[in-house]
Amino acid sequence: MKPAAPAAPEPRNFFQDVHEVVRLVPSGRVTTYGAIAHYLGARHGARTVGYAMMAAHTADQYVPAHRVLNRLGHLTGRLHYATPFAMQEALEAEGIRVEEDRVLDFSKLFWDPSVELA
DNA sequence: GCATTGACTTGGG
DNA sequence: GCCCAAGCCAATG
């Protein structure tokens, strides 16, 4: 019989893996695409992680993508939200200070899954 | 099957 | 600290 339902627009397990790691990010903390990629093996490349985040918009469960930033702590994905302020407000709602589209004390708030989940 | 694009990262100027 | 170029993987046309 058929191995799977090709009609299902769901991507590979890799997307679910990325979404799961993002959900594990505690409130008030942030992580980066590179950290997630490294936790998953770093073979897929940070770009693929970012691509998975774009799919997070269509994920079954909610994914706190606002806690995922680039290595500089910039809110790179804010333009992908319904409103460009949604991501910043979501971060500030968790006690994270955001200034000029970048997270303050990013080094302190940085949450590395390859270390915290070790 | 090749070329383009994308929520990235690193290195050099 | 910021900008440009190269490398990387996956999806789309």
mmCIF file with all atom_site columns, C-alpha atoms (C1' of nucleotides) in Angstrom:
data_model
loop_
_atom_site.group_PDB
_atom_site.id
_atom_site.type_symbol
_atom_site.label_atom_id
_atom_site.label_alt_id
_atom_site.label_comp_id
_atom_site.label_asym_id
_atom_site.label_entity_id
_atom_site.label_seq_id
_atom_site.pdbx_PDB_ins_code
_atom_site.Cartn_x
_atom_site.Cartn_y
_atom_site.Cartn_z
_atom_site.occupancy
_atom_site.B_iso_or_equiv
_atom_site.pdbx_formal_charge
_atom_site.auth_seq_id
_atom_site.auth_comp_id
_atom_site.auth_asym_id
_atom_site.auth_atom_id
_atom_site.pdbx_PDB_model_num
ATOM 1   C CA    . MET A 1 1   ? 0.000  0.000  0.000   1.00 0.00 ? 1   MET A CA    1
ATOM 2   C CA    . LYS A 1 2   ? 1.064  3.551  -0.222  1.00 0.00 ? 2   LYS A CA    1
ATOM 3   C CA    . PRO A 1 3   ? 3.856  4.513  2.161   1.00 0.00 ? 3   PRO A CA    1
ATOM 4   C CA    . ALA A 1 4   ? 2.360  7.867  3.020   1.00 0.00 ? 4   ALA A CA    1
ATOM 5   C CA    . ALA A 1 5   ? -0.137 10.457 1.994   1.00 0.00 ? 5   ALA A CA    1
ATOM 6   C CA    . PRO A 1 6   ? 1.420  12.606 -0.723  1.00 0.00 ? 6   PRO A CA    1
ATOM 7   C CA    . ALA A 1 7   ? -1.557 14.878 -0.360  1.00 0.00 ? 7   ALA A CA    1
ATOM 8   C CA    . ALA A 1 8   ? -0.218 15.911 3.026   1.00 0.00 ? 8   ALA A CA    1
ATOM 9   C CA    . PRO A 1 9   ? 1.649  19.213 2.641   1.00 0.00 ? 9   PRO A CA    1
ATOM 10  C CA    . GLU A 1 10  ? 3.672  18.331 5.723   1.00 0.00 ? 10  GLU A CA    1
ATOM 11  C CA    . PRO A 1 11  ? 7.450  18.474 5.253   1.00 0.00 ? 11  PRO A CA    1
ATOM 12  C CA    . ARG A 1 12  ? 9.982  16.023 6.569   1.00 0.00 ? 12  ARG A CA    1
ATOM 13  C CA    . ASN A 1 13  ? 10.628 15.178 10.179  1.00 0.00 ? 13  ASN A CA    1
ATOM 14  C CA    . PHE A 1 14  ? 13.349 17.779 10.184  1.00 0.00 ? 14  PHE A CA    1
ATOM 15  C CA    . PHE A 1 15  ? 10.761 20.535 10.431  1.00 0.00 ? 15  PHE A CA    1
ATOM 16  C CA    . GLN A 1 16  ? 9.079  18.877 13.398  1.00 0.00 ? 16  GLN A CA    1
ATOM 17  C CA    . ASP A 1 17  ? 12.468 18.547 15.043  1.00 0.00 ? 17  ASP A CA    1
ATOM 18  C CA    . VAL A 1 18  ? 13.192 22.242 14.673  1.00 0.00 ? 18  VAL A CA    1
ATOM 19  C CA    . HIS A 1 19  ? 9.735  23.175 15.932  1.00 0.00 ? 19  HIS A CA    1
ATOM 20  C CA    . GLU A 1 20  ? 10.163 20.932 18.947  1.00 0.00 ? 20  GLU A CA    1
ATOM 21  C CA    . VAL A 1 21  ? 13.467 22.540 19.917  1.00 0.00 ? 21  VAL A CA    1
ATOM 22  C CA    . VAL A 1 22  ? 11.960 26.005 19.573  1.00 0.00 ? 22  VAL A CA    1
ATOM 23  C CA    . ARG A 1 23  ? 9.080  25.035 21.848  1.00 0.00 ? 23  ARG A CA    1
ATOM 24  C CA    . LEU A 1 24  ? 11.637 23.890 24.424  1.00 0.00 ? 24  LEU A CA    1
ATOM 25  C CA    . VAL A 1 25  ? 13.024 27.394 24.621  1.00 0.00 ? 25  VAL A CA    1
ATOM 26  C CA    . PRO A 1 26  ? 11.953 28.736 28.038  1.00 0.00 ? 26  PRO A CA    1
ATOM 27  C CA    . SER A 1 27  ? 10.121 32.014 28.337  1.00 0.00 ? 27  SER A CA    1
ATOM 28  C CA    . GLY A 1 28  ? 12.408 35.003 28.613  1.00 0.00 ? 28  GLY A CA    1
ATOM 29  C CA    . ARG A 1 29  ? 15.131 33.210 26.670  1.00 0.00 ? 29  ARG A CA    1
ATOM 30  C CA    . VAL A 1 30  ? 16.185 33.296 23.029  1.00 0.00 ? 30  VAL A CA    1
ATOM 31  C CA    . THR A 1 31  ? 18.142 31.061 20.686  1.00 0.00 ? 31  THR A CA    1
ATOM 32  C CA    . THR A 1 32  ? 19.622 31.238 17.225  1.00 0.00 ? 32  THR A CA    1
ATOM 33  C CA    . TYR A 1 33  ? 19.224 29.341 13.973  1.00 0.00 ? 33  TYR A CA    1
ATOM 34  C CA    . GLY A 1 34  ? 22.833 28.232 14.174  1.00 0.00 ? 34  GLY A CA    1
ATOM 35  C CA    . ALA A 1 35  ? 22.336 26.827 17.678  1.00 0.00 ? 35  ALA A CA    1
ATOM 36  C CA    . ILE A 1 36  ? 19.381 24.757 16.520  1.00 0.00 ? 36  ILE A CA    1
ATOM 37  C CA    . ALA A 1 37  ? 21.248 23.610 13.434  1.00 0.00 ? 37  ALA A CA    1
ATOM 38  C CA    . HIS A 1 38  ? 24.199 22.639 15.595  1.00 0.00 ? 38  HIS A CA    1
ATOM 39  C CA    . TYR A 1 39  ? 21.932 20.748 17.982  1.00 0.00 ? 39  TYR A CA    1
ATOM 40  C CA    . LEU A 1 40  ? 20.446 18.826 15.081  1.00 0.00 ? 40  LEU A CA    1
ATOM 41  C CA    . GLY A 1 41  ? 23.878 18.081 13.672  1.00 0.00 ? 41  GLY A CA    1
ATOM 42  C CA    . ALA A 1 42  ? 24.764 21.345 11.948  1.00 0.00 ? 42  ALA A CA    1
ATOM 43  C CA    . ARG A 1 43  ? 24.811 19.466 8.663   1.00 0.00 ? 43  ARG A CA    1
ATOM 44  C CA    . HIS A 1 44  ? 21.607 20.933 7.371   1.00 0.00 ? 44  HIS A CA    1
ATOM 45  C CA    . GLY A 1 45  ? 22.877 24.472 7.506   1.00 0.00 ? 45  GLY A CA    1
ATOM 46  C CA    . ALA A 1 46  ? 21.376 27.390 9.354   1.00 0.00 ? 46  ALA A CA    1
ATOM 47  C CA    . ARG A 1 47  ? 19.410 28.338 6.241   1.00 0.00 ? 47  ARG A CA    1
ATOM 48  C CA    . THR A 1 48  ? 17.439 25.141 6.392   1.00 0.00 ? 48  THR A CA    1
ATOM 49  C CA    . VAL A 1 49  ? 16.546 25.884 10.009  1.00 0.00 ? 49  VAL A CA    1
ATOM 50  C CA    . GLY A 1 50  ? 15.310 29.291 9.000   1.00 0.00 ? 50  GLY A CA    1
ATOM 51  C CA    . TYR A 1 51  ? 13.292 27.664 6.273   1.00 0.00 ? 51  TYR A CA    1
ATOM 52  C CA    . ALA A 1 52  ? 11.744 25.359 8.860   1.00 0.00 ? 52  ALA A CA    1
ATOM 53  C CA    . MET A 1 53  ? 10.783 28.422 10.862  1.00 0.00 ? 53  MET A CA    1
ATOM 54  C CA    . MET A 1 54  ? 8.892  29.733 7.904   1.00 0.00 ? 54  MET A CA    1
ATOM 55  C CA    . ALA A 1 55  ? 6.984  26.458 7.958   1.00 0.00 ? 55  ALA A CA    1
ATOM 56  C CA    . ALA A 1 56  ? 6.337  27.051 11.666  1.00 0.00 ? 56  ALA A CA    1
ATOM 57  C CA    . HIS A 1 57  ? 3.655  29.441 10.541  1.00 0.00 ? 57  HIS A CA    1
ATOM 58  C CA    . THR A 1 58  ? 1.801  26.440 9.152   1.00 0.00 ? 58  THR A CA    1
ATOM 59  C CA    . ALA A 1 59  ? 2.733  24.062 12.002  1.00 0.00 ? 59  ALA A CA    1
ATOM 60  C CA    . ASP A 1 60  ? 0.023  22.198 13.903  1.00 0.00 ? 60  ASP A CA    1
ATOM 61  C CA    . GLN A 1 61  ? 1.161  23.572 17.231  1.00 0.00 ? 61  GLN A CA    1
ATOM 62  C CA    . TYR A 1 62  ? 2.248  27.065 18.103  1.00 0.00 ? 62  TYR A CA    1
ATOM 63  C CA    . VAL A 1 63  ? 5.958  27.730 17.709  1.00 0.00 ? 63  VAL A CA    1
ATOM 64  C CA    . PRO A 1 64  ? 7.501  30.642 19.652  1.00 0.00 ? 64  PRO A CA    1
ATOM 65  C CA    . ALA A 1 65  ? 9.435  31.790 16.618  1.00 0.00 ? 65  ALA A CA    1
ATOM 66  C CA    . HIS A 1 66  ? 9.845  35.184 18.255  1.00 0.00 ? 66  HIS A CA    1
ATOM 67  C CA    . ARG A 1 67  ? 12.450 33.542 20.507  1.00 0.00 ? 67  ARG A CA    1
ATOM 68  C CA    . VAL A 1 68  ? 14.524 32.550 17.505  1.00 0.00 ? 68  VAL A CA    1
ATOM 69  C CA    . LEU A 1 69  ? 16.914 35.180 16.219  1.00 0.00 ? 69  LEU A CA    1
ATOM 70  C CA    . ASN A 1 70  ? 20.021 35.250 14.103  1.00 0.00 ? 70  ASN A CA    1
ATOM 71  C CA    . ARG A 1 71  ? 23.519 35.126 15.582  1.00 0.00 ? 71  ARG A CA    1
ATOM 72  C CA    . LEU A 1 72  ? 23.570 38.898 16.102  1.00 0.00 ? 72  LEU A CA    1
ATOM 73  C CA    . GLY A 1 73  ? 20.312 38.843 18.048  1.00 0.00 ? 73  GLY A CA    1
ATOM 74  C CA    . HIS A 1 74  ? 18.478 40.672 15.295  1.00 0.00 ? 74  HIS A CA    1
ATOM 75  C CA    . LEU A 1 75  ? 14.757 40.115 14.796  1.00 0.00 ? 75  LEU A CA    1
ATOM 76  C CA    . THR A 1 76  ? 15.268 38.864 11.279  1.00 0.00 ? 76  THR A CA    1
ATOM 77  C CA    . GLY A 1 77  ? 11.900 37.136 11.083  1.00 0.00 ? 77  GLY A CA    1
ATOM 78  C CA    . ARG A 1 78  ? 9.800  40.057 12.245  1.00 0.00 ? 78  ARG A CA    1
ATOM 79  C CA    . LEU A 1 79  ? 8.801  40.890 8.682   1.00 0.00 ? 79  LEU A CA    1
ATOM 80  C CA    . HIS A 1 80  ? 7.268  37.445 8.372   1.00 0.00 ? 80  HIS A CA    1
ATOM 81  C CA    . TYR A 1 81  ? 4.810  38.115 11.183  1.00 0.00 ? 81  TYR A CA    1
ATOM 82  C CA    . ALA A 1 82  ? 1.345  39.489 10.723  1.00 0.00 ? 82  ALA A CA    1
ATOM 83  C CA    . THR A 1 83  ? 2.702  42.805 11.912  1.00 0.00 ? 83  THR A CA    1
ATOM 84  C CA    . PRO A 1 84  ? 6.359  43.891 12.173  1.00 0.00 ? 84  PRO A CA    1
ATOM 85  C CA    . PHE A 1 85  ? 5.747  44.785 15.814  1.00 0.00 ? 85  PHE A CA    1
ATOM 86  C CA    . ALA A 1 86  ? 4.276  41.419 16.848  1.00 0.00 ? 86  ALA A CA    1
ATOM 87  C CA    . MET A 1 87  ? 7.677  39.833 17.342  1.00 0.00 ? 87  MET A CA    1
ATOM 88  C CA    . GLN A 1 88  ? 9.084  42.696 19.405  1.00 0.00 ? 88  GLN A CA    1
ATOM 89  C CA    . GLU A 1 89  ? 6.009  42.924 21.603  1.00 0.00 ? 89  GLU A CA    1
ATOM 90  C CA    . ALA A 1 90  ? 6.042  39.174 22.141  1.00 0.00 ? 90  ALA A CA    1
ATOM 91  C CA    . LEU A 1 91  ? 9.638  39.364 23.336  1.00 0.00 ? 91  LEU A CA    1
ATOM 92  C CA    . GLU A 1 92  ? 9.001  42.355 25.587  1.00 0.00 ? 92  GLU A CA    1
ATOM 93  C CA    . ALA A 1 93  ? 6.005  40.520 27.019  1.00 0.00 ? 93  ALA A CA    1
ATOM 94  C CA    . GLU A 1 94  ? 8.467  37.905 28.271  1.00 0.00 ? 94  GLU A CA    1
ATOM 95  C CA    . GLY A 1 95  ? 10.720 40.496 29.844  1.00 0.00 ? 95  GLY A CA    1
ATOM 96  C CA    . ILE A 1 96  ? 13.160 40.633 26.945  1.00 0.00 ? 96  ILE A CA    1
ATOM 97  C CA    . ARG A 1 97  ? 14.427 44.083 26.135  1.00 0.00 ? 97  ARG A CA    1
ATOM 98  C CA    . VAL A 1 98  ? 14.312 44.949 22.437  1.00 0.00 ? 98  VAL A CA    1
ATOM 99  C CA    . GLU A 1 99  ? 15.888 48.014 20.928  1.00 0.00 ? 99  GLU A CA    1
ATOM 100 C CA    . GLU A 1 100 ? 16.231 48.866 17.239  1.00 0.00 ? 100 GLU A CA    1
ATOM 101 C CA    . ASP A 1 101 ? 15.141 45.381 16.144  1.00 0.00 ? 101 ASP A CA    1
ATOM 102 C CA    . ARG A 1 102 ? 17.787 43.728 18.255  1.00 0.00 ? 102 ARG A CA    1
ATOM 103 C CA    . VAL A 1 103 ? 17.765 42.014 21.664  1.00 0.00 ? 103 VAL A CA    1
ATOM 104 C CA    . LEU A 1 104 ? 19.671 43.645 24.497  1.00 0.00 ? 104 LEU A CA    1
ATOM 105 C CA    . ASP A 1 105 ? 21.862 41.369 26.649  1.00 0.00 ? 105 ASP A CA    1
ATOM 106 C CA    . PHE A 1 106 ? 21.534 38.813 23.912  1.00 0.00 ? 106 PHE A CA    1
ATOM 107 C CA    . SER A 1 107 ? 24.562 36.941 25.261  1.00 0.00 ? 107 SER A CA    1
ATOM 108 C CA    . LYS A 1 108 ? 22.808 36.525 28.623  1.00 0.00 ? 108 LYS A CA    1
ATOM 109 C CA    . LEU A 1 109 ? 19.455 35.545 27.160  1.00 0.00 ? 109 LEU A CA    1
ATOM 110 C CA    . PHE A 1 110 ? 21.030 33.175 24.674  1.00 0.00 ? 110 PHE A CA    1
ATOM 111 C CA    . TRP A 1 111 ? 19.736 29.637 25.195  1.00 0.00 ? 111 TRP A CA    1
ATOM 112 C CA    . ASP A 1 112 ? 21.778 26.915 23.527  1.00 0.00 ? 112 ASP A CA    1
ATOM 113 C CA    . PRO A 1 113 ? 19.862 23.589 23.154  1.00 0.00 ? 113 PRO A CA    1
ATOM 114 C CA    . SER A 1 114 ? 23.097 21.677 22.540  1.00 0.00 ? 114 SER A CA    1
ATOM 115 C CA    . VAL A 1 115 ? 24.149 22.798 26.037  1.00 0.00 ? 115 VAL A CA    1
ATOM 116 C CA    . GLU A 1 116 ? 20.905 23.127 28.003  1.00 0.00 ? 116 GLU A CA    1
ATOM 117 C CA    . LEU A 1 117 ? 19.494 19.866 26.641  1.00 0.00 ? 117 LEU A CA    1
ATOM 118 C CA    . ALA A 1 118 ? 22.772 18.037 26.891  1.00 0.00 ? 118 ALA A CA    1
ATOM 119 C "C1'" . DG  B 2 1   ? 17.370 18.695 -13.837 1.00 0.00 ? 1   DG  B "C1'" 1
ATOM 120 C "C1'" . DC  B 2 2   ? 19.226 23.539 -13.576 1.00 0.00 ? 2   DC  B "C1'" 1
ATOM 121 C "C1'" . DA  B 2 3   ? 18.649 28.248 -11.841 1.00 0.00 ? 3   DA  B "C1'" 1
ATOM 122 C "C1'" . DT  B 2 4   ? 16.720 31.335 -8.328  1.00 0.00 ? 4   DT  B "C1'" 1
ATOM 123 C "C1'" . DT  B 2 5   ? 15.414 32.556 -3.717  1.00 0.00 ? 5   DT  B "C1'" 1
ATOM 124 C "C1'" . DG  B 2 6   ? 15.370 32.369 1.341   1.00 0.00 ? 6   DG  B "C1'" 1
ATOM 125 C "C1'" . DA  B 2 7   ? 13.313 33.697 8.986   1.00 0.00 ? 7   DA  B "C1'" 1
ATOM 126 C "C1'" . DC  B 2 8   ? 21.567 32.019 8.069   1.00 0.00 ? 8   DC  B "C1'" 1
ATOM 127 C "C1'" . DT  B 2 9   ? 26.747 31.949 9.147   1.00 0.00 ? 9   DT  B "C1'" 1
ATOM 128 C "C1'" . DT  B 2 10  ? 31.489 33.086 8.610   1.00 0.00 ? 10  DT  B "C1'" 1
ATOM 129 C "C1'" . DG  B 2 11  ? 35.386 35.823 7.016   1.00 0.00 ? 11  DG  B "C1'" 1
ATOM 130 C "C1'" . DG  B 2 12  ? 37.535 39.999 5.184   1.00 0.00 ? 12  DG  B "C1'" 1
ATOM 131 C "C1'" . DG  B 2 13  ? 37.661 45.137 4.451   1.00 0.00 ? 13  DG  B "C1'" 1
ATOM 132 C "C1'" . DG  C 3 1   ? 30.403 48.073 14.463  1.00 0.00 ? 1   DG  C "C1'" 1
ATOM 133 C "C1'" . DC  C 3 2   ? 28.726 47.779 9.495   1.00 0.00 ? 2   DC  C "C1'" 1
ATOM 134 C "C1'" . DC  C 3 3   ? 28.840 46.190 4.485   1.00 0.00 ? 3   DC  C "C1'" 1
ATOM 135 C "C1'" . DC  C 3 4   ? 30.185 42.808 0.823   1.00 0.00 ? 4   DC  C "C1'" 1
ATOM 136 C "C1'" . DA  C 3 5   ? 31.178 38.249 -0.911  1.00 0.00 ? 5   DA  C "C1'" 1
ATOM 137 C "C1'" . DA  C 3 6   ? 31.222 33.129 -0.507  1.00 0.00 ? 6   DA  C "C1'" 1
ATOM 138 C "C1'" . DG  C 3 7   ? 29.265 28.712 1.366   1.00 0.00 ? 7   DG  C "C1'" 1
ATOM 139 C "C1'" . DC  C 3 8   ? 25.618 25.970 2.847   1.00 0.00 ? 8   DC  C "C1'" 1
ATOM 140 C "C1'" . DC  C 3 9   ? 20.875 23.132 2.402   1.00 0.00 ? 9   DC  C "C1'" 1
ATOM 141 C "C1'" . DA  C 3 10  ? 16.012 22.879 0.902   1.00 0.00 ? 10  DA  C "C1'" 1
ATOM 142 C "C1'" . DA  C 3 11  ? 11.969 24.284 -1.755  1.00 0.00 ? 11  DA  C "C1'" 1
ATOM 143 C "C1'" . DT  C 3 12  ? 10.013 26.330 -5.929  1.00 0.00 ? 12  DT  C "C1'" 1
ATOM 144 C "C1'" . DG  C 3 13  ? 9.612  27.503 -10.984 1.00 0.00 ? 13  DG  C "C1'" 1
#
